[in-house]
Coordinates of C-alpha atoms in Angstrom, one line a residue:
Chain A
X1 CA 171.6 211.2 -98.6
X2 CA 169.0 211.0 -96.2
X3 CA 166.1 211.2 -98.8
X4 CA 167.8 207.7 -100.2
X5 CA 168.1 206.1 -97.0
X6 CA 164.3 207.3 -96.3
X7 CA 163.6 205.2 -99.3
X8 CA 165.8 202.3 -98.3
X9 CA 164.2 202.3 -94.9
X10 CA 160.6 202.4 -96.4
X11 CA 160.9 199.8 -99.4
X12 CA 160.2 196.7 -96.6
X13 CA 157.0 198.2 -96.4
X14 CA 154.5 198.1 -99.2
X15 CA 154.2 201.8 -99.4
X16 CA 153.4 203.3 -102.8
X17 CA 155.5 205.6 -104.7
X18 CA 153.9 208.6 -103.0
X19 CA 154.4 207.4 -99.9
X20 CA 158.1 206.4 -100.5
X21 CA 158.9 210.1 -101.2
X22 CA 157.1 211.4 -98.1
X23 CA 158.9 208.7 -96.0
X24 CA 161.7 210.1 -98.4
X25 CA 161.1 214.1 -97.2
X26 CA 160.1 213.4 -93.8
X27 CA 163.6 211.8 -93.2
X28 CA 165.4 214.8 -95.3
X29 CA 164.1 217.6 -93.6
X30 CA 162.6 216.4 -90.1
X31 CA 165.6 217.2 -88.4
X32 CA 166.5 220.7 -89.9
X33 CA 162.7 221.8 -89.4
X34 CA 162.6 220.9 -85.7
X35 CA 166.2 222.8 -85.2
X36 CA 164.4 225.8 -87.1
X37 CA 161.0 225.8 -84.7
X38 CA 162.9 224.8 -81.7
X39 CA 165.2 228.2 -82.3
X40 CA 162.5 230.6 -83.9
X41 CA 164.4 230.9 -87.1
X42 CA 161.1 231.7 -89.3
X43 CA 160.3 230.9 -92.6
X44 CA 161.9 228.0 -92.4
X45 CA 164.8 226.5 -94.2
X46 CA 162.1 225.2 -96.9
X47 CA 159.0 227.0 -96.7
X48 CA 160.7 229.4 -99.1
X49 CA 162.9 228.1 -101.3
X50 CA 161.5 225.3 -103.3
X51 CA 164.8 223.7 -104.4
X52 CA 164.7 221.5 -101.2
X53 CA 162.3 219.3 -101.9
X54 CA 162.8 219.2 -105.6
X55 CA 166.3 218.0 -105.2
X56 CA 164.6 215.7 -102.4
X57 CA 162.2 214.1 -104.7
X58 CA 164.3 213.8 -107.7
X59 CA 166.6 211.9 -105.1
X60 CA 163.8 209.7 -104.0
X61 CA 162.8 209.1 -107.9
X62 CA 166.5 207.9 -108.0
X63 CA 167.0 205.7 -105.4
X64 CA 163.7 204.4 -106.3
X65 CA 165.2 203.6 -109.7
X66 CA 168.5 202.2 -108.8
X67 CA 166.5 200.0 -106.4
X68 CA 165.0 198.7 -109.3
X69 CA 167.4 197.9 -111.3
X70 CA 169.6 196.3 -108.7
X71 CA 170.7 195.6 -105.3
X72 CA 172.4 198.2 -103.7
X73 CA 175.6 197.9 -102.2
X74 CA 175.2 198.4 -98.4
X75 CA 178.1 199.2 -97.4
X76 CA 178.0 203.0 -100.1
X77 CA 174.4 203.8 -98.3
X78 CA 176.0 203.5 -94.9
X79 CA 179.1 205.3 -96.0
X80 CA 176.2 208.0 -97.3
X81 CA 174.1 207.7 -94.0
X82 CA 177.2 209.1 -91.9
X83 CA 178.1 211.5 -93.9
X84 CA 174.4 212.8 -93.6
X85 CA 174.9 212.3 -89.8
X86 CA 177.6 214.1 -90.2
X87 CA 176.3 217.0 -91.7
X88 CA 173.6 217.7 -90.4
X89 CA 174.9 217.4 -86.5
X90 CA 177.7 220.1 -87.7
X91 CA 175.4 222.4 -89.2
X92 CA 172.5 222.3 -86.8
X93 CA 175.9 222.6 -84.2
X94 CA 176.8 225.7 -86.0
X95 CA 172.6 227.5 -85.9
X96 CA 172.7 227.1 -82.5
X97 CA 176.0 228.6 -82.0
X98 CA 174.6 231.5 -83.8
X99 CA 171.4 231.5 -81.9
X100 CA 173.8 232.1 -78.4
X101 CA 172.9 229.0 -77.0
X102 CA 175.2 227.4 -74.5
X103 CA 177.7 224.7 -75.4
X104 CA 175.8 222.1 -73.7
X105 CA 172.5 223.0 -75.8
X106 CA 174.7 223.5 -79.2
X107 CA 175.6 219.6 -78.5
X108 CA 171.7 218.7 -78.5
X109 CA 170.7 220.7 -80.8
X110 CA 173.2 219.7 -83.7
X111 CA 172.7 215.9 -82.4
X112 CA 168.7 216.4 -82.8
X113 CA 169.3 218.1 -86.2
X114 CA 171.3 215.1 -87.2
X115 CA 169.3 212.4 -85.8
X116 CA 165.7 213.5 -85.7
X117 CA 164.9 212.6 -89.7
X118 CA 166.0 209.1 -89.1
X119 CA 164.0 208.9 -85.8
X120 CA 160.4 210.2 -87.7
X121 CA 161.2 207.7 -90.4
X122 CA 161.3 205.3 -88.0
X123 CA 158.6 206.3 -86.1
X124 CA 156.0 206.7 -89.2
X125 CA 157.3 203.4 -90.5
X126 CA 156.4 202.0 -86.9
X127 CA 159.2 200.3 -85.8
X128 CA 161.0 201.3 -82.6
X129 CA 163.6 204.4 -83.8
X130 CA 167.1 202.7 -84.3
X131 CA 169.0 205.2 -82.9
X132 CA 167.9 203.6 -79.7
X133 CA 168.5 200.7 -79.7
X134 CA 171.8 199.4 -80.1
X135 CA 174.4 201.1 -82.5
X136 CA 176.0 203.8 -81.8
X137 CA 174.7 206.7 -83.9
X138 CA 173.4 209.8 -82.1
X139 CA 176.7 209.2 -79.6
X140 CA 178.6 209.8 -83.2
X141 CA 177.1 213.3 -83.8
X142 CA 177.5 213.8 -79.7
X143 CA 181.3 213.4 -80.0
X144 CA 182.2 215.3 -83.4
X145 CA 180.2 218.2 -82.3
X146 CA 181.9 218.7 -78.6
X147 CA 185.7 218.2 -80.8
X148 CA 184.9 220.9 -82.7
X149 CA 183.6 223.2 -79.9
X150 CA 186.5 221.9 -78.1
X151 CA 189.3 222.4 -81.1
X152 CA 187.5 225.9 -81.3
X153 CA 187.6 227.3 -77.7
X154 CA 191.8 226.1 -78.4
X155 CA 192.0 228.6 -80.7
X156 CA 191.5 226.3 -84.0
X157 CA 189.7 228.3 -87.0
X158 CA 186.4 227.6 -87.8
X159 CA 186.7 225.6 -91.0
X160 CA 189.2 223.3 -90.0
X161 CA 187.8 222.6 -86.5
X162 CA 183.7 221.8 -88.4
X163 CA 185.9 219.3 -90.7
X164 CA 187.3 217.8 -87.6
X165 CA 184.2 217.2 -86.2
X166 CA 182.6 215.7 -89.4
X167 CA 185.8 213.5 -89.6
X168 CA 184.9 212.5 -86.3
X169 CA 181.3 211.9 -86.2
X170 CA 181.6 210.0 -89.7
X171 CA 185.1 207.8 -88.4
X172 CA 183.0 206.7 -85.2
X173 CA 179.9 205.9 -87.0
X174 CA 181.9 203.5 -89.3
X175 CA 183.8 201.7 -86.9
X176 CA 181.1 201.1 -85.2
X177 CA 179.4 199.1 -87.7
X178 CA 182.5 197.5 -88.4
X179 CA 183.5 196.6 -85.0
X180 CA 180.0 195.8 -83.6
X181 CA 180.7 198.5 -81.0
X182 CA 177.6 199.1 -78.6
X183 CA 177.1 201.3 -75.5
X184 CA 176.1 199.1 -72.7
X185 CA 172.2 198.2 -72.8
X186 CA 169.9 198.8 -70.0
X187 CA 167.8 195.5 -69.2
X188 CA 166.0 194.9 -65.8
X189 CA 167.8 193.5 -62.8
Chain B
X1 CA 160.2 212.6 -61.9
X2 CA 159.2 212.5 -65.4
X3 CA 162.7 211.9 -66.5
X4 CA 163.0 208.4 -63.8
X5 CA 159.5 207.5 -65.8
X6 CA 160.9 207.6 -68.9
X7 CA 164.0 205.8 -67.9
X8 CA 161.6 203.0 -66.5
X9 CA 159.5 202.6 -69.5
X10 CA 163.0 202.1 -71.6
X11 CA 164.2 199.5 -69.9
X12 CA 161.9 196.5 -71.5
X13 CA 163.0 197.6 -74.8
X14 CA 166.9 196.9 -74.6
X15 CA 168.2 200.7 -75.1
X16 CA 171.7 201.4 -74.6
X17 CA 172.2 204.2 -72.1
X18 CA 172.4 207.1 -74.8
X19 CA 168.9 205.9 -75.5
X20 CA 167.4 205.3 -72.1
X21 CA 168.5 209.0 -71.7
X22 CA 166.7 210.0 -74.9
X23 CA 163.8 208.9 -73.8
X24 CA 164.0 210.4 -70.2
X25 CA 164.4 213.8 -71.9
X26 CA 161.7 213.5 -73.8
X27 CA 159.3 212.2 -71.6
X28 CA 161.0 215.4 -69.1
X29 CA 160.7 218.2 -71.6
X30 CA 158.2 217.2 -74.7
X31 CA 155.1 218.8 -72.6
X32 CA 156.8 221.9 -72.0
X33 CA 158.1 222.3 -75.6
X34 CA 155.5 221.8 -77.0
X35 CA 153.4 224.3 -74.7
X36 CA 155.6 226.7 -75.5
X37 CA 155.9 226.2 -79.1
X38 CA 151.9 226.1 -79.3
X39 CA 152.1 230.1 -77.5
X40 CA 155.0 231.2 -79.1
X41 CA 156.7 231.5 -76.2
X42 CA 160.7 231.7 -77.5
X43 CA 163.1 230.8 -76.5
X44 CA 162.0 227.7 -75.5
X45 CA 162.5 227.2 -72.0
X46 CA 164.9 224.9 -72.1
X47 CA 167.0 226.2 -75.2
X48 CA 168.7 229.1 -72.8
X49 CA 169.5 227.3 -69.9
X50 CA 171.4 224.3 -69.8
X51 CA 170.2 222.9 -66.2
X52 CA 167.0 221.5 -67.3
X53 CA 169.1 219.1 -69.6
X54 CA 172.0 218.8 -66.5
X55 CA 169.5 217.9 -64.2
X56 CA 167.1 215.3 -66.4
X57 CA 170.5 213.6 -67.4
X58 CA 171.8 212.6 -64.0
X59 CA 168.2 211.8 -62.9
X60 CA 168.6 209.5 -65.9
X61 CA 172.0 208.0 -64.9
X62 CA 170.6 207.7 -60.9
X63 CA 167.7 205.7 -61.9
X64 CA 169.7 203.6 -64.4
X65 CA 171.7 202.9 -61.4
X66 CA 168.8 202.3 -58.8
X67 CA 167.4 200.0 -61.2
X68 CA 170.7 198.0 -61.5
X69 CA 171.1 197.8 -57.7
X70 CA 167.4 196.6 -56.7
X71 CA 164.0 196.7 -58.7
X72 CA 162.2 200.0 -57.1
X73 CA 159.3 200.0 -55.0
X74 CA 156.6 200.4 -57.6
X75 CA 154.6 202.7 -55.2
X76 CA 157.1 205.2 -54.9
X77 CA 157.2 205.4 -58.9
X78 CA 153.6 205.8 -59.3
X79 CA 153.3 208.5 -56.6
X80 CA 156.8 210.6 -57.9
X81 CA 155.1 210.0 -61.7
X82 CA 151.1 211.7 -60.6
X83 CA 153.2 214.9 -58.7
X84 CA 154.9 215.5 -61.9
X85 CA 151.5 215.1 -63.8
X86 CA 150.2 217.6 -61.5
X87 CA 152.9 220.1 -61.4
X88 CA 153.0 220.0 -65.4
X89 CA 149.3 220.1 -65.6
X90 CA 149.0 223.4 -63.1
X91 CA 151.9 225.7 -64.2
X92 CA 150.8 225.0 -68.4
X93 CA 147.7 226.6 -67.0
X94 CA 148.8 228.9 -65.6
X95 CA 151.3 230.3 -68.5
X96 CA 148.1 229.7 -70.7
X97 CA 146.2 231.7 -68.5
X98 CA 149.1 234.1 -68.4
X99 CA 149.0 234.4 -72.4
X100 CA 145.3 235.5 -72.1
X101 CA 143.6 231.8 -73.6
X102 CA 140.3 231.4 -72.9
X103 CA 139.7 229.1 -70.0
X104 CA 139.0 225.9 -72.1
X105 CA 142.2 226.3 -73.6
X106 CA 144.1 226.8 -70.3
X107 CA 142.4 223.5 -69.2
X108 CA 143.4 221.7 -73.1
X109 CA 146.9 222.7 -72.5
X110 CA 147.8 222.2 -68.9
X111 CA 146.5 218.5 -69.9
X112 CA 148.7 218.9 -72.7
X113 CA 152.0 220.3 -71.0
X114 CA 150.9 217.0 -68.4
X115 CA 150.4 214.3 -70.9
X116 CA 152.7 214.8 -74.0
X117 CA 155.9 214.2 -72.4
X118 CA 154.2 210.5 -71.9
X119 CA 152.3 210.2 -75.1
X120 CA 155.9 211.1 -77.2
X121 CA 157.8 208.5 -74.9
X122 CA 155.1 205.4 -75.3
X123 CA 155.3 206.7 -79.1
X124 CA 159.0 206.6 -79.3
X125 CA 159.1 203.4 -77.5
X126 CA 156.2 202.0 -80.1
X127 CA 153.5 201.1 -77.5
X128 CA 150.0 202.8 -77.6
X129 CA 150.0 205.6 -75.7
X130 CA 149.1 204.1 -72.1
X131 CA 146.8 207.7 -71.6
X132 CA 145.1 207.0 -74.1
X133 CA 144.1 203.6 -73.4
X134 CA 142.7 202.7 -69.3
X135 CA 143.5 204.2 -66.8
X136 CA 142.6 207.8 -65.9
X137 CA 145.6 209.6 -66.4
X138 CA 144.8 212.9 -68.4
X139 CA 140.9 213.2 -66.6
X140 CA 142.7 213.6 -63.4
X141 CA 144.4 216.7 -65.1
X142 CA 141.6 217.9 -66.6
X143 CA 139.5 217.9 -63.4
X144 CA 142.3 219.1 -61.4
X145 CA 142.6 222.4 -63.7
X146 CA 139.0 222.7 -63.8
X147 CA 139.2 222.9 -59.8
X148 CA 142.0 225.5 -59.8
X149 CA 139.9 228.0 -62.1
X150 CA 136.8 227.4 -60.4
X151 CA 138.2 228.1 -56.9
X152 CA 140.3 230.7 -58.5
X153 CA 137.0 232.5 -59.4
X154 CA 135.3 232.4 -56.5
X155 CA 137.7 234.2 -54.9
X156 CA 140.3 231.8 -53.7
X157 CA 144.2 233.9 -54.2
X158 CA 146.1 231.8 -56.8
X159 CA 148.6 230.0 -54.7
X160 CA 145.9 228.0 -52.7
X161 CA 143.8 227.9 -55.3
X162 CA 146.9 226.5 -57.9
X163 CA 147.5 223.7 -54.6
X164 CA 144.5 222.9 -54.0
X165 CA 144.1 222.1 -58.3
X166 CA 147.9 219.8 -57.4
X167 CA 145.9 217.7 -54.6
X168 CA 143.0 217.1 -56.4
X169 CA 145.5 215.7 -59.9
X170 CA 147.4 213.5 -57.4
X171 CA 144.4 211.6 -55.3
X172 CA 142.7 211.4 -58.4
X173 CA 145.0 209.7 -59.7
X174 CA 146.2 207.9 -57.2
X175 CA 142.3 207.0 -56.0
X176 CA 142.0 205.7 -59.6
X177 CA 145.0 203.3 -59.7
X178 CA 143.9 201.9 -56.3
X179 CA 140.6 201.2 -57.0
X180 CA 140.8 200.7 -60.7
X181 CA 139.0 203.0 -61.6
X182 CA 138.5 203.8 -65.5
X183 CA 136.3 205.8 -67.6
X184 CA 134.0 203.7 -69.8
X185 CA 135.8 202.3 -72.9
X186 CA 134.4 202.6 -76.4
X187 CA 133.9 199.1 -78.5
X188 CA 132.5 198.1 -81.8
X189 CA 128.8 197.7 -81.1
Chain C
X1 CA 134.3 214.9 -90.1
X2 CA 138.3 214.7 -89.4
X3 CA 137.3 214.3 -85.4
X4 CA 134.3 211.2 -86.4
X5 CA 137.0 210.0 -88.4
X6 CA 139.2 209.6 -85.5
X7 CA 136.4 208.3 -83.4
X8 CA 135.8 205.5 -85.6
X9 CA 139.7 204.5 -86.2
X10 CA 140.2 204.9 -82.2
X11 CA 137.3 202.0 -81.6
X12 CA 139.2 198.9 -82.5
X13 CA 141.5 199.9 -79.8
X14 CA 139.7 199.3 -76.6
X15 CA 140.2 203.1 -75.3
X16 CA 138.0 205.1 -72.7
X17 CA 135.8 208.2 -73.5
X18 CA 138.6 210.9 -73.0
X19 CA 141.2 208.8 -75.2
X20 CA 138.7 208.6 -78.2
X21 CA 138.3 212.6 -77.6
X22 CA 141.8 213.4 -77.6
X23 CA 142.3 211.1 -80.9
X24 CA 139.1 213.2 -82.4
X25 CA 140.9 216.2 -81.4
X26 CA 144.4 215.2 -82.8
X27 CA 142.9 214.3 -85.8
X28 CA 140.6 217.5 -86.2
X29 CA 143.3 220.4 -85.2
X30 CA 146.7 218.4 -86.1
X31 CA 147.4 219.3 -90.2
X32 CA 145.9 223.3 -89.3
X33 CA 148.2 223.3 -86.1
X34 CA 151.3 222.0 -88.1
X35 CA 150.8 224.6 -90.7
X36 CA 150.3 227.3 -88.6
X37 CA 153.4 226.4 -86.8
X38 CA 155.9 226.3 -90.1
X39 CA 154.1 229.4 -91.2
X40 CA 154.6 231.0 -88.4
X41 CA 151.2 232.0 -88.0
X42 CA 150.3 232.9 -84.4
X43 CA 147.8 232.9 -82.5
X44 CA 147.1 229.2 -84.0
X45 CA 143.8 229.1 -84.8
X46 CA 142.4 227.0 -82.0
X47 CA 144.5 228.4 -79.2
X48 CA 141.9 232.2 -78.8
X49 CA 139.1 230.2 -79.8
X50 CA 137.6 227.7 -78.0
X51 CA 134.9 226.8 -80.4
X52 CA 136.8 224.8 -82.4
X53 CA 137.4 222.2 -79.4
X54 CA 133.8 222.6 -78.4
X55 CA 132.8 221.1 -81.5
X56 CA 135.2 218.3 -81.7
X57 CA 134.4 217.5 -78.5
X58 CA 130.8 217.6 -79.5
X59 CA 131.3 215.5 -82.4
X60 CA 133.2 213.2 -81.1
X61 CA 130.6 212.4 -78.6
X62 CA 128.1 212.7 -80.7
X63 CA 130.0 209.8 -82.8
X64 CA 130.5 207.6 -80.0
X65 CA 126.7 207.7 -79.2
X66 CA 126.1 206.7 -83.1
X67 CA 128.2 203.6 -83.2
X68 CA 126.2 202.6 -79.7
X69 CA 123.4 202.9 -81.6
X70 CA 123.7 201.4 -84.9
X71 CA 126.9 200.4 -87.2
X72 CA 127.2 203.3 -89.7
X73 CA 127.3 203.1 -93.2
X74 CA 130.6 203.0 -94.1
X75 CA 130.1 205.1 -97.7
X76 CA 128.5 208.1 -95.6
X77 CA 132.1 208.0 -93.8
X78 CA 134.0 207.8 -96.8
X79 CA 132.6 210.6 -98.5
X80 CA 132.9 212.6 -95.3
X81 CA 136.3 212.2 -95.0
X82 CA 136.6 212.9 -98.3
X83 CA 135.1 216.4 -97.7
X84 CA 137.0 216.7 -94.7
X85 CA 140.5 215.9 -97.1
X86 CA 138.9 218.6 -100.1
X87 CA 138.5 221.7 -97.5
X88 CA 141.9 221.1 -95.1
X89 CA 143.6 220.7 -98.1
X90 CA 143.0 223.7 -100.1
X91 CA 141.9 226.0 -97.0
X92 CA 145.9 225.1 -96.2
X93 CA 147.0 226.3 -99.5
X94 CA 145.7 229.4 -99.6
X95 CA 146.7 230.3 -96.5
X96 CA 150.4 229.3 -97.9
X97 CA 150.1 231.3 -100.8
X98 CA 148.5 234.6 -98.7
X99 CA 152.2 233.7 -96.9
X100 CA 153.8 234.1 -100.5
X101 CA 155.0 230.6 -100.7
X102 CA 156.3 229.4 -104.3
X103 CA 154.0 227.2 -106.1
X104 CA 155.2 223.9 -104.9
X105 CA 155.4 225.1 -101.7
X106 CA 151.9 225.8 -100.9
X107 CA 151.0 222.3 -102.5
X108 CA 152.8 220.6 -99.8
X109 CA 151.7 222.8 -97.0
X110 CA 148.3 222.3 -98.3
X111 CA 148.4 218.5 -98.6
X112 CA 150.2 218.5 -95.2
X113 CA 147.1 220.1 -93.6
X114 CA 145.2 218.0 -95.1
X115 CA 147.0 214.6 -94.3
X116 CA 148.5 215.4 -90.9
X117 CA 145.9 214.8 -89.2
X118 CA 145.6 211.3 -90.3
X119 CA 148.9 210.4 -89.9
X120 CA 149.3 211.1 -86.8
X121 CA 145.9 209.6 -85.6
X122 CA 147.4 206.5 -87.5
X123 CA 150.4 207.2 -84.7
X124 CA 148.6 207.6 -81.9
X125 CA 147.2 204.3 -82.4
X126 CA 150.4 202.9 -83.3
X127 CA 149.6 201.7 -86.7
X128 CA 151.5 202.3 -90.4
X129 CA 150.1 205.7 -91.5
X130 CA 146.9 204.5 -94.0
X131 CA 148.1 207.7 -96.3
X132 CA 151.5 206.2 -97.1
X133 CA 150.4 202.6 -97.5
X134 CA 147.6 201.9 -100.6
X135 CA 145.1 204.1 -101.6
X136 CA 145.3 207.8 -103.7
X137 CA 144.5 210.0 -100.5
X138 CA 147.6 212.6 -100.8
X139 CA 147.8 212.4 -104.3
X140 CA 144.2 213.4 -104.6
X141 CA 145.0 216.7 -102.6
X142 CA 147.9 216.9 -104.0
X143 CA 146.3 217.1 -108.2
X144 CA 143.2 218.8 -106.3
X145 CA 145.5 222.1 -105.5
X146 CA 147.4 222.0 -108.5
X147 CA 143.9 222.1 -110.2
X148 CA 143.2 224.9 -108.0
X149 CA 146.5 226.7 -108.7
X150 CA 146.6 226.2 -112.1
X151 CA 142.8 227.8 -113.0
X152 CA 143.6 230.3 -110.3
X153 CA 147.1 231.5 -112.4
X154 CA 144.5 230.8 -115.9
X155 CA 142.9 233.7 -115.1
X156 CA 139.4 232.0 -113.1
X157 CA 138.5 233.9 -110.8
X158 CA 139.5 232.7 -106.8
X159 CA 136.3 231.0 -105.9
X160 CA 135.3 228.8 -108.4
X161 CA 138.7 227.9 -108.4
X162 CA 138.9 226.3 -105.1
X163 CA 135.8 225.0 -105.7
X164 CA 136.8 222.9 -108.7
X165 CA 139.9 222.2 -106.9
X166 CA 137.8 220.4 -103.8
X167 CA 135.5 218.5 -106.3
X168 CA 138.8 217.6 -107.7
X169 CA 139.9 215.8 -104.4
X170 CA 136.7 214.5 -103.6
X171 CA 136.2 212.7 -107.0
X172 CA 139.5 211.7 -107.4
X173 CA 139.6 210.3 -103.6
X174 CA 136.1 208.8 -104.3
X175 CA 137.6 206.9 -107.5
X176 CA 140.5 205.8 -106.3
X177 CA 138.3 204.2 -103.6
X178 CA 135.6 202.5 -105.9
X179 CA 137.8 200.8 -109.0
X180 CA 140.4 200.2 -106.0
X181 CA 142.8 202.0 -107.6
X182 CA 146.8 202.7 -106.1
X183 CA 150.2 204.1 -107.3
X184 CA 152.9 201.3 -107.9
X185 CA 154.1 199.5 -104.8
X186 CA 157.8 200.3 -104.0
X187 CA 158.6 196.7 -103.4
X188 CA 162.8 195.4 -103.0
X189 CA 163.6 193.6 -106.2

């Protein structure tokens, strides 16, 4: 999911096909390696297991394809997007439980995990990362990650209380698009 | 300090507060992570214990609201930002020194535990990295290191040696801002 | 040749002496300090030695003194960077594959170190990463080590094998360079 919207992202851009699935990986797997270096948790996720980037480029190939052949429907690659978000913040959430981090560095770490791909995408594609701007994105992951440490600490399974969260982080992200929902900016005096 | 600089730099670009804060905690804890990622220190300093992030986000939030109320006395900025370039710049030398690098390494990365936390927010904000461009910014951390070691093998015990190394990073600084002073810049013949 | 390389992209930007260093020195030690770091390979390899930053420094000055001088022929650059791509690249893979990466594995670690450091010299200086815009430069590493790999599993012996791999990036680099030649453009409809 985040492979395809690597390729979205970069297509306004002139890059060549290469580049599209580096733009592509970068985005996939930014987040996830960070997490792993930032924890110590060596090889990482990919350095061993090859099937990451080979589902990642056949994804890129893909997109690349369908791009070709028509328009994409936004609204399916935003639906996609948060359920990447979604994902991601849960699982990275979940690592750093593991790793006996407190709850307030479980919440960052799952949100970087979640947001940090889309933030290198931006960053390589120079333009100012989105997630800082205006809609509200890493706030998503933020809020379904403390629900399920939250439901947890109630006394909620496992399972059940990550699917809350996911729920959560994916229902936020979607109104928000919908409803033009912002956290107030910050402009001078 | 380096948190209120990266909350300053933010403003121009019309972040929401999630993103102003972002930034802050970059700009707060890139240099050290980075250090400490580079020695293989783990954890990261900042992974076990929760205050660094406690404290950076309400020095986030209190200059958000200082900025709000009145525009801040520019001075006062510039002074708070070159004692956290010194205090970054001295203890990544000493924790390289500590970790047994050979002295031009402790000098590379106490400039580096100094400067990143800068150079990832004017990335992340998509500006050149100011360092890199005028002003002498990373010099005055260089020569200020160089001072500490040299005093520090003379003789001097390590505590004044290590203040004496903050002094010279600050009126370096400082000294250089006021009289505009730069290091010769490099054109096309 | 990585650290003139990042002398010479640093000049259009009106920086002073130490920011053209520390772009040198980004370019020169960023692909080997990114490998080093998913591999887990530690001490990285410039942190015990302080040679290596003694000669970028070195040429970087060195550099800096030639454009004074004279404008240098552009084609001498070219093939040196060239060079510089051939040896980060495949010195990277076979330091993945003494790691016991899978195949594919040490081809992107390999044309990571050699790439890296462009891109983020590209970064720095707040431009769209060269690599992922027009011309062949990762896909040359990238056929250059699965040149390598493939004689190497063939049954040639390790040497010549990396040697042919090299002259494989250099021509291929070299080519793509003279008859202008790209991958398709991603382009939106």
């Amino acid at each position: 999911m985040f492979a395809a919207s690597g390729v979205l992202a970069a297509r306004d851009r002139d890059l060549d096909l290469l580049g599209v699935i580096v733009v592509a990986a970068i985005t996939a797997i930014g987040g996830g390696t960070l997490r792993d270096i930032l924890l110590n948790r060596h090889p990482i996720f990919w350095v061993t297991d090859p099937w990451y980037l080979v589902v990642i480029v056949a994804s890129a190939i893909l997109t690349v394809a369908y791009v070709r052949v028509g328009s994409p429907p936004s609204a399916t690659f935003l639906v996609a997007d948060a359920l990447g978000l979604a994902l991601f913040a849960l699982s990275g959430a979940q690592l750093a439980e593991a790793a006996q981090c407190p709850p307030l560095i479980v919440v960052l770490m799952g949100t970087m995990t979640g947001v940090t791909g889309g933030v290198l995408r931006d960053i390589v594609t120079a333009k100012v990362p989105l997630i800082l701007c205006r809609e509200i994105y890493a706030t998503a992951a933020i809020v379904g990650i403390a629900a399920y440490l939250a439901l947890h600490a109630l006394g909620m399974p496992k399972a059940p209380a990550v699917g809350t969260g996911m729920i959560v982080v994916v229902a936020l992200r979607l109104l928000a698009i919908r409803l033009g929902l912002n956290l107030p900016i910050i402009r001078k005096g």
